[in-house]
Coordinates of C-alpha atoms and ligand atoms in Angstrom, one line a residue:
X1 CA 45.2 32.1 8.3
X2 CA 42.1 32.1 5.6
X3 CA 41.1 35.5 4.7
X4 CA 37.4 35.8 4.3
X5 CA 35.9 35.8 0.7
X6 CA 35.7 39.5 0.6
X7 CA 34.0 41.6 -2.5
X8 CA 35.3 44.8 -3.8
X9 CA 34.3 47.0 -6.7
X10 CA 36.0 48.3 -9.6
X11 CA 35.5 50.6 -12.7
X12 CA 38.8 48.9 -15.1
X13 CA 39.6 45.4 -14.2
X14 CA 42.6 44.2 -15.7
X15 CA 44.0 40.5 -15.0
X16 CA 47.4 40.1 -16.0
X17 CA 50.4 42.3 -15.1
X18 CA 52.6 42.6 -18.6
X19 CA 53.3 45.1 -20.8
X20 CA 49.5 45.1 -22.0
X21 CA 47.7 44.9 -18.2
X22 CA 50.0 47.3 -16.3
X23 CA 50.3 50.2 -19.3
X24 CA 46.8 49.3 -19.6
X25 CA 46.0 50.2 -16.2
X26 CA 48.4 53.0 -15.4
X27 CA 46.1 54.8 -18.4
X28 CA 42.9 54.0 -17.1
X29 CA 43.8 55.5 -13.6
X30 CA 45.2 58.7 -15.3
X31 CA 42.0 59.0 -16.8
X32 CA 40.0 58.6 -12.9
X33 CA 38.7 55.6 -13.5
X34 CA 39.5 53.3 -10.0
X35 CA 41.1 50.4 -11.4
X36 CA 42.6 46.7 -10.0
X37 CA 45.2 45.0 -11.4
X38 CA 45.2 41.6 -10.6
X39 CA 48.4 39.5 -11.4
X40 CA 49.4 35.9 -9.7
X41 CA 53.5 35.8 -10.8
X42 CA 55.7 39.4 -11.3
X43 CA 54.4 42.2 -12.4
X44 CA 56.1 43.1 -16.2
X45 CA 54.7 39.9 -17.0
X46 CA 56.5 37.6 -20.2
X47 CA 58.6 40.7 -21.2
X48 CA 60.0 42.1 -18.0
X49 CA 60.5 38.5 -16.6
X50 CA 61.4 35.9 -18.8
X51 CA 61.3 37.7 -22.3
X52 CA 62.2 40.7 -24.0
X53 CA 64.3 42.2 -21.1
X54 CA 66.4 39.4 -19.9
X55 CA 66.8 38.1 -23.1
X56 CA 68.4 41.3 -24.8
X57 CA 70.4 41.6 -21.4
X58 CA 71.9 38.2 -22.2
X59 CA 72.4 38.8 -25.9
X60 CA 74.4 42.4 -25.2
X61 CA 76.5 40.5 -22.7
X62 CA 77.5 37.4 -25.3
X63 CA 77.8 40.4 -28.0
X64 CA 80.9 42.0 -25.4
X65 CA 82.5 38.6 -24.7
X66 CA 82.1 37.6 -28.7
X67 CA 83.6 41.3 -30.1
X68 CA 86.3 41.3 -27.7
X69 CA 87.3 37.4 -28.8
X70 CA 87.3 38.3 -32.3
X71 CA 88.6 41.9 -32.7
X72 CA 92.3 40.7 -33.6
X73 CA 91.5 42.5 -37.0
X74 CA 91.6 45.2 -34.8
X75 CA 94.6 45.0 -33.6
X76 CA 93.3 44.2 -29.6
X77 CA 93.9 40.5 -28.7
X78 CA 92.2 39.5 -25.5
X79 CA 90.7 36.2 -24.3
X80 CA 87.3 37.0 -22.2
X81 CA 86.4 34.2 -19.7
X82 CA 82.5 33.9 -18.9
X83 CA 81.5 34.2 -14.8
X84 CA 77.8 32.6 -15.8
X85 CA 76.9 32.9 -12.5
X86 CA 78.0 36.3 -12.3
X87 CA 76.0 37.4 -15.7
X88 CA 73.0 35.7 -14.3
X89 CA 73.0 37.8 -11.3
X90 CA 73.7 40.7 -13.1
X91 CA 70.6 40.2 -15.8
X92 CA 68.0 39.4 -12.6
X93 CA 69.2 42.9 -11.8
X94 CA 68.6 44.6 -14.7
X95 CA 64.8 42.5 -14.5
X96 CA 64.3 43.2 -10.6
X97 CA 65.0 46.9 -11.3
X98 CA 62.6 46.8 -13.7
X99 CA 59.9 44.9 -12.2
X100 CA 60.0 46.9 -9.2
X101 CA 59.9 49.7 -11.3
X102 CA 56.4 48.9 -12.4
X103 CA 55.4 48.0 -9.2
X104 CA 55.8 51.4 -8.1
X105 CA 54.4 53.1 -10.7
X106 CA 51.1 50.9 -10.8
X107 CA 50.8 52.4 -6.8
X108 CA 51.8 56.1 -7.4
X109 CA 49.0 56.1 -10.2
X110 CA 46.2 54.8 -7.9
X111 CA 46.1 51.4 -9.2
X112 CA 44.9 49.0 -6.5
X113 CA 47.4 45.3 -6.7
X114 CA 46.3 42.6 -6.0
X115 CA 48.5 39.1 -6.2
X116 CA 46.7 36.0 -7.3
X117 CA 45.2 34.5 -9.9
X118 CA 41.4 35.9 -11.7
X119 CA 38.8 33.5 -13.9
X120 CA 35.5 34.8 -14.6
X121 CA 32.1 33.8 -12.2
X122 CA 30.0 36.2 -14.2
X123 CA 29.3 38.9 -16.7
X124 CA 30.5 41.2 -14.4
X125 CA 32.4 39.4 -11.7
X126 CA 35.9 37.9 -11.0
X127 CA 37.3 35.5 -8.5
X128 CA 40.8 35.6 -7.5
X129 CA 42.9 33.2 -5.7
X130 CA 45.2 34.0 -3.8
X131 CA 48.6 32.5 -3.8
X132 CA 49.9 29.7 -1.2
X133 CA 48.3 27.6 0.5
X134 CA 45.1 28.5 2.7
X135 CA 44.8 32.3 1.1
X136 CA 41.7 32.3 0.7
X137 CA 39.6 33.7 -2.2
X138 CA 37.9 37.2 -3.1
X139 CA 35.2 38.7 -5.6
X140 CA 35.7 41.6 -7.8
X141 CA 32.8 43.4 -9.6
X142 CA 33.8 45.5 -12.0
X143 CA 32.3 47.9 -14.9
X144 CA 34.4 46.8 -17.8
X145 CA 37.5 44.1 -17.8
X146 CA 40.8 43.8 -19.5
X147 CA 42.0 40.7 -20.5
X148 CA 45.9 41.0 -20.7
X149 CA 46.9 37.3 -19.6
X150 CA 49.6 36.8 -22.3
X151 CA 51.0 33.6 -24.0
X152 CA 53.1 30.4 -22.9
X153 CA 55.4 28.7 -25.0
X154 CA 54.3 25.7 -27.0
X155 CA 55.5 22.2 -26.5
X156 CA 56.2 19.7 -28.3
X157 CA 55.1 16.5 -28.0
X158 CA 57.8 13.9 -26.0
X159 CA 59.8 16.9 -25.1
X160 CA 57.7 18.5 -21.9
X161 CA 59.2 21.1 -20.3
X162 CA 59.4 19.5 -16.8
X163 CA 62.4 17.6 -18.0
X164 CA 65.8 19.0 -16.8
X165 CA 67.3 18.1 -20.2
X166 CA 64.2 20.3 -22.5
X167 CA 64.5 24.2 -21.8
X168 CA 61.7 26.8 -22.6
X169 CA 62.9 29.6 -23.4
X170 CA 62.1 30.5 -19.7
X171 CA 64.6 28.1 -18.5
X172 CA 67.1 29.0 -21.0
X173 CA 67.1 32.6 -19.8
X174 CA 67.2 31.4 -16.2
X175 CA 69.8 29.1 -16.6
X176 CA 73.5 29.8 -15.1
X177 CA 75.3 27.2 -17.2
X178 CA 75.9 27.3 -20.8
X179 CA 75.8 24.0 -22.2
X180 CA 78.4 22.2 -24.1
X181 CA 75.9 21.2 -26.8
X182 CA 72.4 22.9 -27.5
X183 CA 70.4 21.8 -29.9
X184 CA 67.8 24.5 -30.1
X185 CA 64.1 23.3 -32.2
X186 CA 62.7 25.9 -33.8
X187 CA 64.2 28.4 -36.1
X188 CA 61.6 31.7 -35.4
X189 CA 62.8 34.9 -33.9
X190 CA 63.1 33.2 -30.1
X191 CA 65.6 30.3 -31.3
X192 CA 67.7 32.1 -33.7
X193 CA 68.1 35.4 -30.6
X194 CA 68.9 32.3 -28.0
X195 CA 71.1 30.3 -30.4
X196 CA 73.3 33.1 -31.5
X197 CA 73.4 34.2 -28.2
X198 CA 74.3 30.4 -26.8
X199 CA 76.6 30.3 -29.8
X200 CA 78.1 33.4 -28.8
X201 CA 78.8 32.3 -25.0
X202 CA 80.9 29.0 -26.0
X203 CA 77.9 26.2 -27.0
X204 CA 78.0 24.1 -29.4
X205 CA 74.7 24.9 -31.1
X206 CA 72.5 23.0 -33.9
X207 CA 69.1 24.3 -35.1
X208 CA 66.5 22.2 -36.0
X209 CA 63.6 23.8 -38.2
X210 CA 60.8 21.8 -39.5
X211 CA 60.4 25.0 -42.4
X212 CA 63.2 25.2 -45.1
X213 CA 64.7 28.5 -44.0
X214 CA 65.4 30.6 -40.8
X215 CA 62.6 33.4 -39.7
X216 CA 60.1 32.4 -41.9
X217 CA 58.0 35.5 -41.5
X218 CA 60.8 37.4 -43.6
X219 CA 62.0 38.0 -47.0
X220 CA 65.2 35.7 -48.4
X221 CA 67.6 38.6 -48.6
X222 CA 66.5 39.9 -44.8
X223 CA 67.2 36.4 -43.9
X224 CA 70.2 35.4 -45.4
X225 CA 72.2 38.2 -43.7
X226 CA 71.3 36.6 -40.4
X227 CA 72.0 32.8 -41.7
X228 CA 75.2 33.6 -42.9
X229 CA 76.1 35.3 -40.1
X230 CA 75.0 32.5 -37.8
X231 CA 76.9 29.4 -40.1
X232 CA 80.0 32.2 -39.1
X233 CA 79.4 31.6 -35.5
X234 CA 79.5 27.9 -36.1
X235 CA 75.7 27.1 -35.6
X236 CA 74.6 24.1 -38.1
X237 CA 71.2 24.3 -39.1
X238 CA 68.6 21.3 -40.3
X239 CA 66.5 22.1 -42.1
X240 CA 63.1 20.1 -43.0
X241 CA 63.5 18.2 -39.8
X242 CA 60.5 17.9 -37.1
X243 CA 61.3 16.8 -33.1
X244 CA 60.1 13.2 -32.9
X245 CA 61.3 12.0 -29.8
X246 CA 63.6 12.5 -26.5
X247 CA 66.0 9.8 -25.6
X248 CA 68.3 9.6 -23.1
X249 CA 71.8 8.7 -23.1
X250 CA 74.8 7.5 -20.6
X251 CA 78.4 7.4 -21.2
X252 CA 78.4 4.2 -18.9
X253 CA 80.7 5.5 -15.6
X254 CA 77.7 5.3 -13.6
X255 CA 78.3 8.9 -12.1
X256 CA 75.5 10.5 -14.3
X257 CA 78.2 12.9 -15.5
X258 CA 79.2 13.1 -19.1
X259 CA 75.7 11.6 -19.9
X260 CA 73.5 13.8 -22.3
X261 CA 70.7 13.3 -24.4
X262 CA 69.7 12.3 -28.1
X263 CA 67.1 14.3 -30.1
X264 CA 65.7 12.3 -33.0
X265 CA 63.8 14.2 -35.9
X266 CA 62.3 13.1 -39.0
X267 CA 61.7 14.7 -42.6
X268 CA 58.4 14.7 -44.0
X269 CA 59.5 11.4 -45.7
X270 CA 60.0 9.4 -42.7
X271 CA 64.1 10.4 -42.9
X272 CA 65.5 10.0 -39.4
X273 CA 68.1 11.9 -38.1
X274 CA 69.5 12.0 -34.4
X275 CA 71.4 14.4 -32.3
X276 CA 73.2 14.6 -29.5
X277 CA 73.2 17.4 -27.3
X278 CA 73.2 18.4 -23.4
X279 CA 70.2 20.7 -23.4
X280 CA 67.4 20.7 -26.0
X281 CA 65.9 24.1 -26.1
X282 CA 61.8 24.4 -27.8
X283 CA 61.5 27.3 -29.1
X284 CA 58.2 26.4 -31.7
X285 CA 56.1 29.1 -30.5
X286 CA 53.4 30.6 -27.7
X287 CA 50.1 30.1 -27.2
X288 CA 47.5 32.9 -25.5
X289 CA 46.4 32.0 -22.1
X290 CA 42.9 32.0 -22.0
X291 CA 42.3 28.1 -20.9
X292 CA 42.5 29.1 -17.2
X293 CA 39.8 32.3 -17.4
X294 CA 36.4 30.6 -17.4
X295 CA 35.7 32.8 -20.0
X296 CA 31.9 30.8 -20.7
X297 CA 31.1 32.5 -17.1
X298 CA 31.7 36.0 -18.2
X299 CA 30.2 34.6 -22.0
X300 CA 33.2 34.7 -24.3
X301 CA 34.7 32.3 -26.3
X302 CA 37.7 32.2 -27.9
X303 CA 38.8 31.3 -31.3
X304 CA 39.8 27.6 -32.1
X305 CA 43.7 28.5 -31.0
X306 CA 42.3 30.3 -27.6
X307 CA 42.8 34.1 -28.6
X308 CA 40.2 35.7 -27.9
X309 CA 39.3 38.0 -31.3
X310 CA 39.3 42.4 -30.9
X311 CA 38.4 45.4 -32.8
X312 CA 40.9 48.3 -33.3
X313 CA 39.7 49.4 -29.4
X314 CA 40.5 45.7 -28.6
X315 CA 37.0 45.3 -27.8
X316 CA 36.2 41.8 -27.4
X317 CA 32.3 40.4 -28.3
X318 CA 31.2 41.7 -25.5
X319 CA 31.0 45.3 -25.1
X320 CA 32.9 45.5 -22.0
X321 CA 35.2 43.4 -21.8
X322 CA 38.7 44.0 -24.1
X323 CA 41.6 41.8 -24.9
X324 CA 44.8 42.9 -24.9
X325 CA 48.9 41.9 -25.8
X326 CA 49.5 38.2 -26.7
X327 CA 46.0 36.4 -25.6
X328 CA 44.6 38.5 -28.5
X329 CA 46.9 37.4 -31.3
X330 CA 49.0 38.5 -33.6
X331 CA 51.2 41.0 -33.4
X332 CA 52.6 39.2 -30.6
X333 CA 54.9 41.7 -29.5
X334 CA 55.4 43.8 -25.9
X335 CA 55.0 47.5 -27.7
X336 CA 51.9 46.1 -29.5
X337 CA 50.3 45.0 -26.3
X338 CA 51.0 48.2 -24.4
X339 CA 50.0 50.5 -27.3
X340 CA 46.6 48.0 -27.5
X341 CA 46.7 48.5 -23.6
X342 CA 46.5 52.6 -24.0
X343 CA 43.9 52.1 -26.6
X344 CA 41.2 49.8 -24.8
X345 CA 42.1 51.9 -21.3
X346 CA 41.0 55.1 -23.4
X347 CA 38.2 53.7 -24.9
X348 CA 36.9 52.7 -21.6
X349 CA 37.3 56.3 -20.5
X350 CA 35.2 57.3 -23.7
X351 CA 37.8 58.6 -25.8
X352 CA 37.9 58.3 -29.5
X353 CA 40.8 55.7 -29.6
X354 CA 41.9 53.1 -32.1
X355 CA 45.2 51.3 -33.4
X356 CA 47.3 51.8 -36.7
X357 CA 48.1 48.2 -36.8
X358 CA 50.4 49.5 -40.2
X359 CA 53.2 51.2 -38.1
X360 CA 53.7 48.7 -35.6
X361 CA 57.5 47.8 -35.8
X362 CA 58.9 44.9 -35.1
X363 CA 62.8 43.4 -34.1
X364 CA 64.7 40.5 -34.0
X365 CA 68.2 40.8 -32.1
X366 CA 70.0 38.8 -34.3
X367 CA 73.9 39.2 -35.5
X368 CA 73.1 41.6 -37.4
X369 CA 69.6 42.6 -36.1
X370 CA 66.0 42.7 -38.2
X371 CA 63.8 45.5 -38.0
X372 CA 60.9 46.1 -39.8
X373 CA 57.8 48.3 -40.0
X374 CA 55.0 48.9 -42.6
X375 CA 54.9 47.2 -46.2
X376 CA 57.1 45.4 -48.2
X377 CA 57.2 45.7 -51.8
X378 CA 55.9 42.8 -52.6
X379 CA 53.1 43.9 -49.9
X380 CA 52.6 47.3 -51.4
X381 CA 52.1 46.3 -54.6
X382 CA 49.2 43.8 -53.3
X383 CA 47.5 46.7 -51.6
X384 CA 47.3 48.8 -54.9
X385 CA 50.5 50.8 -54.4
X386 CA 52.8 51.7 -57.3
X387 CA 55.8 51.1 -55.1
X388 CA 59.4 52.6 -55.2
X389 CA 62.1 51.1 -53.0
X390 CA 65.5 52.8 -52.0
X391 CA 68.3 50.8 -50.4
X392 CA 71.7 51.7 -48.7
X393 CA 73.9 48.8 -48.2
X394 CA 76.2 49.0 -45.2
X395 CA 79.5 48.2 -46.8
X396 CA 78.4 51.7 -47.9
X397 CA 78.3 53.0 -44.6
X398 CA 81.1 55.1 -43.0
X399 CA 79.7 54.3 -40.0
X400 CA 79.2 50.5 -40.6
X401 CA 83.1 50.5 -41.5
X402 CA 84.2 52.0 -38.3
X403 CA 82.4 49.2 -36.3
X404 CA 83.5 46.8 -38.2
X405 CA 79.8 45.8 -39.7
X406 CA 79.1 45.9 -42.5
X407 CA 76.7 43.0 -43.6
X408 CA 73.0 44.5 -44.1
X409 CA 71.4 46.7 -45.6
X410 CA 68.6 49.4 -45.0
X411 CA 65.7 49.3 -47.6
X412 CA 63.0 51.9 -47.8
X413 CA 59.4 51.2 -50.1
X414 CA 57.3 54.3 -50.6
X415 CA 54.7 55.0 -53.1
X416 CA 56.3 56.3 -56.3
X417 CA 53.3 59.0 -57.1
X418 CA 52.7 60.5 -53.9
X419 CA 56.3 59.7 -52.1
X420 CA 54.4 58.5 -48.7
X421 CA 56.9 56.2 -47.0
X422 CA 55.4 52.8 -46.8
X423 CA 57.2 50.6 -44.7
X424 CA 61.3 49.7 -44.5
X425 CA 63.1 46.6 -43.7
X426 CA 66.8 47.0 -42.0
X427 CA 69.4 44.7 -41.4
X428 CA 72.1 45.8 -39.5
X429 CA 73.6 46.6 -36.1
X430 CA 71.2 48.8 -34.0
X431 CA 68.0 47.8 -36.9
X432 CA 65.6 47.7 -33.6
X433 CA 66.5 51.4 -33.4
X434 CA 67.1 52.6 -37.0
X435 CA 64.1 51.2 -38.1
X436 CA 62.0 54.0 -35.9
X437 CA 62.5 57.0 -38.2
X438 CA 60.4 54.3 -40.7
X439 CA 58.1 54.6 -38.4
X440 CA 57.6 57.5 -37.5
X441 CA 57.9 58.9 -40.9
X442 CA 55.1 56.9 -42.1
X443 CA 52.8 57.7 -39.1
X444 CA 53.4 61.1 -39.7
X445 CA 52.5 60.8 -43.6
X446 CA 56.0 61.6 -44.5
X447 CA 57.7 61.4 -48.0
X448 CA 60.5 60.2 -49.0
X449 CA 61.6 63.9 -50.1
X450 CA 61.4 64.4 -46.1
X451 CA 63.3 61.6 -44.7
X452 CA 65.9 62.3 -47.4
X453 CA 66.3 66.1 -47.0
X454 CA 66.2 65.4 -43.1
X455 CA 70.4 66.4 -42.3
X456 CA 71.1 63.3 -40.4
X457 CA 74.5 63.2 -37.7
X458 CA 77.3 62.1 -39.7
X459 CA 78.7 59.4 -39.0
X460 CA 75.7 57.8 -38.1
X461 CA 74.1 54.5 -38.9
X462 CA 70.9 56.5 -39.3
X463 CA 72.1 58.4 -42.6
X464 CA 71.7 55.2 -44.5
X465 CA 67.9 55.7 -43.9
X466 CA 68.6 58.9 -45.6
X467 CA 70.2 57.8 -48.1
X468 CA 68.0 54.8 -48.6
X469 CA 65.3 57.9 -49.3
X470 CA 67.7 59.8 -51.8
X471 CA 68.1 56.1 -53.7
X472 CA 64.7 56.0 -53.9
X473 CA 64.3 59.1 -55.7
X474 CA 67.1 58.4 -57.8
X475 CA 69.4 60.8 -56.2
X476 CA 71.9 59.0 -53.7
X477 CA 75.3 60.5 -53.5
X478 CA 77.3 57.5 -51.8
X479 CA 75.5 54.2 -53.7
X480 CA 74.5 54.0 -57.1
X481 CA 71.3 54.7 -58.0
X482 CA 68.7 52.3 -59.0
Ligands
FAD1 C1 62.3 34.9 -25.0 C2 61.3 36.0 -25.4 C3 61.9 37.2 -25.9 C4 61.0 38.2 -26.3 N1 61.5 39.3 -26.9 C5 60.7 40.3 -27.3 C6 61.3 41.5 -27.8 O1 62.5 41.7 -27.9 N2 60.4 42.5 -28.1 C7 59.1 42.3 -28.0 O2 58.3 43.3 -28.4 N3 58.5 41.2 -27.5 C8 59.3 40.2 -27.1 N4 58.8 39.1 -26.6 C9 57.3 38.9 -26.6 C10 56.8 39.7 -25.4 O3 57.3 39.2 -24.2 C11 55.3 39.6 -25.3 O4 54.7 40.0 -26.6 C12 54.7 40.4 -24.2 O5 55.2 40.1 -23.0 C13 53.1 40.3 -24.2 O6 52.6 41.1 -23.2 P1 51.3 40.7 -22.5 O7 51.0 41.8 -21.5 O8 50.3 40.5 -23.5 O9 51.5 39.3 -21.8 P2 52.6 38.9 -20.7 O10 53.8 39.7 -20.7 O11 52.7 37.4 -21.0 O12 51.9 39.1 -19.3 C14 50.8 38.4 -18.9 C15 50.7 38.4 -17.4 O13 49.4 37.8 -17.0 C16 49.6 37.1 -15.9 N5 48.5 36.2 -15.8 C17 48.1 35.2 -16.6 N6 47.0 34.6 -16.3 C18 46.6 35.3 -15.2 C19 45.4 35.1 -14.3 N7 44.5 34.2 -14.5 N8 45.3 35.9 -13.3 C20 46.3 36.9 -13.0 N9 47.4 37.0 -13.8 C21 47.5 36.2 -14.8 C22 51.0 36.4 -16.1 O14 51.5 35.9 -14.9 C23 51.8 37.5 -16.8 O15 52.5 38.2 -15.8 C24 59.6 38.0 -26.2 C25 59.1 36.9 -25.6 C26 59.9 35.8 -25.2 C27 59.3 34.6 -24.6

């Protein structure tokens, strides 16, 4: 049947139905306005789907097969045997739960769904497509639009992604084998969570990073934790090596099985070096998805790598129309996009609204885990600071001892005059977590006097933020102080 190209009106339209569109347009209905939400593949978007949530799902179940191998030390011997198939069905649980989740709430707030896929005809107009063949088509007008169509992964070139042999970090999430071999391209915070977590579930894993170093984006000593930690688990990394090229290989039975494939790099010198694996996972990076919006019909232009550049409301050039989450760069995280979301949905509804991009923590779920938020020292002294820093290192940690743990540390940088907490940097089991007293403490202009006269649960993880604060000030009881 071909529906008829109907047109409907809207205050908030939002197209794309992630952590930036559907938080974006649960606020804007709480606030009256009559909103659409237009999405054309799951609602939770990257993150629910084929990101955040069924990547951490996959890491925590890896982390209970890996600690119950190795916890001889212990005194508990045991031998756990993988059911992939079972793990995968148990993770698109955790997702559909989720997803569904969203679903709902999107309705029970007034938001009107609609599956398919939105470009631009006009300042004020949008077409959307529906899915399958012989949908049919409809018009939305709306009063103000928010972008929130995300980011795909990068490729590289000779290693596209419809090959069974290359995964994205899509297909690596979706798969339900784990390969013998993996090499994994691309040593940023989505190769080094899939490697360890391959690594951890029986692969054979090598890392191929064009950089000199893992995580790039971090300082050596927050990096080196995780390195060493990963060389433990038996993952080889080469550094100073790009991707060149794909070939594939046959063990010369003629039943296809056995046969792999061979990924060649090369060194900014010309060096060659070649691989052999059974699954090549690209992990280089994302890119915003703006290419599909007709954006020249509602008359926006992106920047020369497709985001599409916002003010603090996430305003876009055009007065109303806002960019949200991944399509409008960096940070390219899901709490940035739905805290951007909030922000552009209030603004719409004329309230004073804007984004302190300084407290936006981030993660990496590594063995141990990265969190960080705010300035560094190094960072703090470039913005005029006179900076203090205050670290706890985990083999200091009660806590750390009884889990067994204790690589890391958690590092605190504050301005030495006032005390104001700056920023932190944690490495450690549960840093995701720890690293949101940081946070908060510097949205809510705390010192370092505060954090550190906080009584924290003993024994916690958490008290070596405290204690991080008393170093700081010279006054830790369980390191020596600086
Ligand atoms: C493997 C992996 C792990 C990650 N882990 C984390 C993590 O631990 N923590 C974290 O903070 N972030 C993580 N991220 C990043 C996170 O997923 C993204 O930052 C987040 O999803 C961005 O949200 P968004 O709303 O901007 O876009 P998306 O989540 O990408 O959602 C965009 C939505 O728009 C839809 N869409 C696109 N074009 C159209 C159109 N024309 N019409 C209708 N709909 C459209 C898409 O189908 C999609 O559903 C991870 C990403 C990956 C890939």
């Amino acid at each position: 049947m071909v529906m008829g190209d109907v047109t409907t009106g809207t205050d908030v339209l939002v197209i794309g139905g992630g952590p930036g569109g559907y938080v974006a347009a649960i606020r804007a209905a709480q606030r009256d306005l009559d909103v659409t939400l237009v999405e054309k593949d799951a609602y939770g978007g990257t993150c629910l789907n084929h990101g955040c949530i069924p990547s951490k799902a996959l890491i925590n179940a890896a982390d209970v097969a890996h600690e119950a191998a190795h916890a001889e030390g212990m005194g508990i011997h045991a031998d756990p045997a993988v059911d992939a198939a079972a793990l995968t069905d148990w993770k698109d649980d955790v997702v559909d739960q989720l997803t569904g989740g969203v679903e709902k709430l999107c309705k029970a707030n007034g938001v009107t769904l609609i599956e398919g896929t939105a470009a631009f005809s006009g300042e004020h107009t949008a077409r959307i497509a529906h899915g399958g063949d012989g949908q049919g088509m409809e018009s939305v007008e709306f009063e103000h639009a928010i972008v929130a169509t995300g980011s795909r992964p990068i490729e590289v070139p000779n290693f596209p992604f419809a090959e069974d042999a290359v995964w994205s970090s899509r297909d690596a999430l979706g798969t339900e084998t784990v390969p013998d071999r993996l090499v994994v391209v691309g040593a940023g915070y989505i190769g080094m969570e899939l490697s360890t977590t391959f690594a951890k579930l029986g692969a054979d894993v090598t890392v191929v990073e064009m950089l000199d170093d893992v995580l790039p984006i971090y300082d050596d000593d927050v990096t080196r934790v995780v390195r060493s930690r990963a060389n433990e688990l038996g993952i080889d990394f080469s550094f100073g090596e790009g991707a060149r090229d794909l070939r594939e290989t046959d063990d010369g039975d003629g039943d296809g099985d056995g046969d792999g494939i061979e990924i060649v790099t090369e060194t900014e010198d010309g060096e060659e070096s070649v691989y052999g694996a059974d699954r090549v996972l690209v992990a280089v990076g994302r890119e915003p998805v703006t290419d599909t919006l007709e954006l020249d019909a509602a008359g926006l232009e992106p920047d020369e790598n497709g985001f599409l550049k916002t003010d603090a409301q996430g305003q876009t050039d055009l007065d109303h129309v806002f960019a949200v989450g991944d399509v409008a760069g960096d940070p390219m995280l899901a709490h940035a996009a739905s805290h951007e979301g909030i922000v552009a949905a209030e603004t719409i509804a004329g309230e004073p609204a804007a984004l302190d991009a300084q407290a936006i923590p981030s993660a990496v779920f590594t063995d141990p885990e990265i969190g960080t938020v705010g300035l560094t020292e190094a960072e703090a002294d470039a913005e005029g600071f006179d900076p203090v820093v205050g670290e706890m290192p985990l083999r200091a940690s009660g806590r750390a001892l009884t889990m067994d743990e204790t690589d890391g540390f958690v590092r605190i940088v504050a301005d030495e005059p006032s005390g104001y907490v700056l920023g932190g940097q944690v490495v450690a089991p549960e840093a995701s977590e720890l690293i949101a007293e940081i946070g908060l403490a510097i949205e809510m202009g705390a010192t370092l006097e505060d954090v550190a006269t906080t009584v924290h649960t003993h024994p916690t993880l958490s008290e070596a933020v405290m204690e991080a604060a008393e170093n700081a000030m010279g006054q830790a009881i369980h390191t020596l102080n600086r």
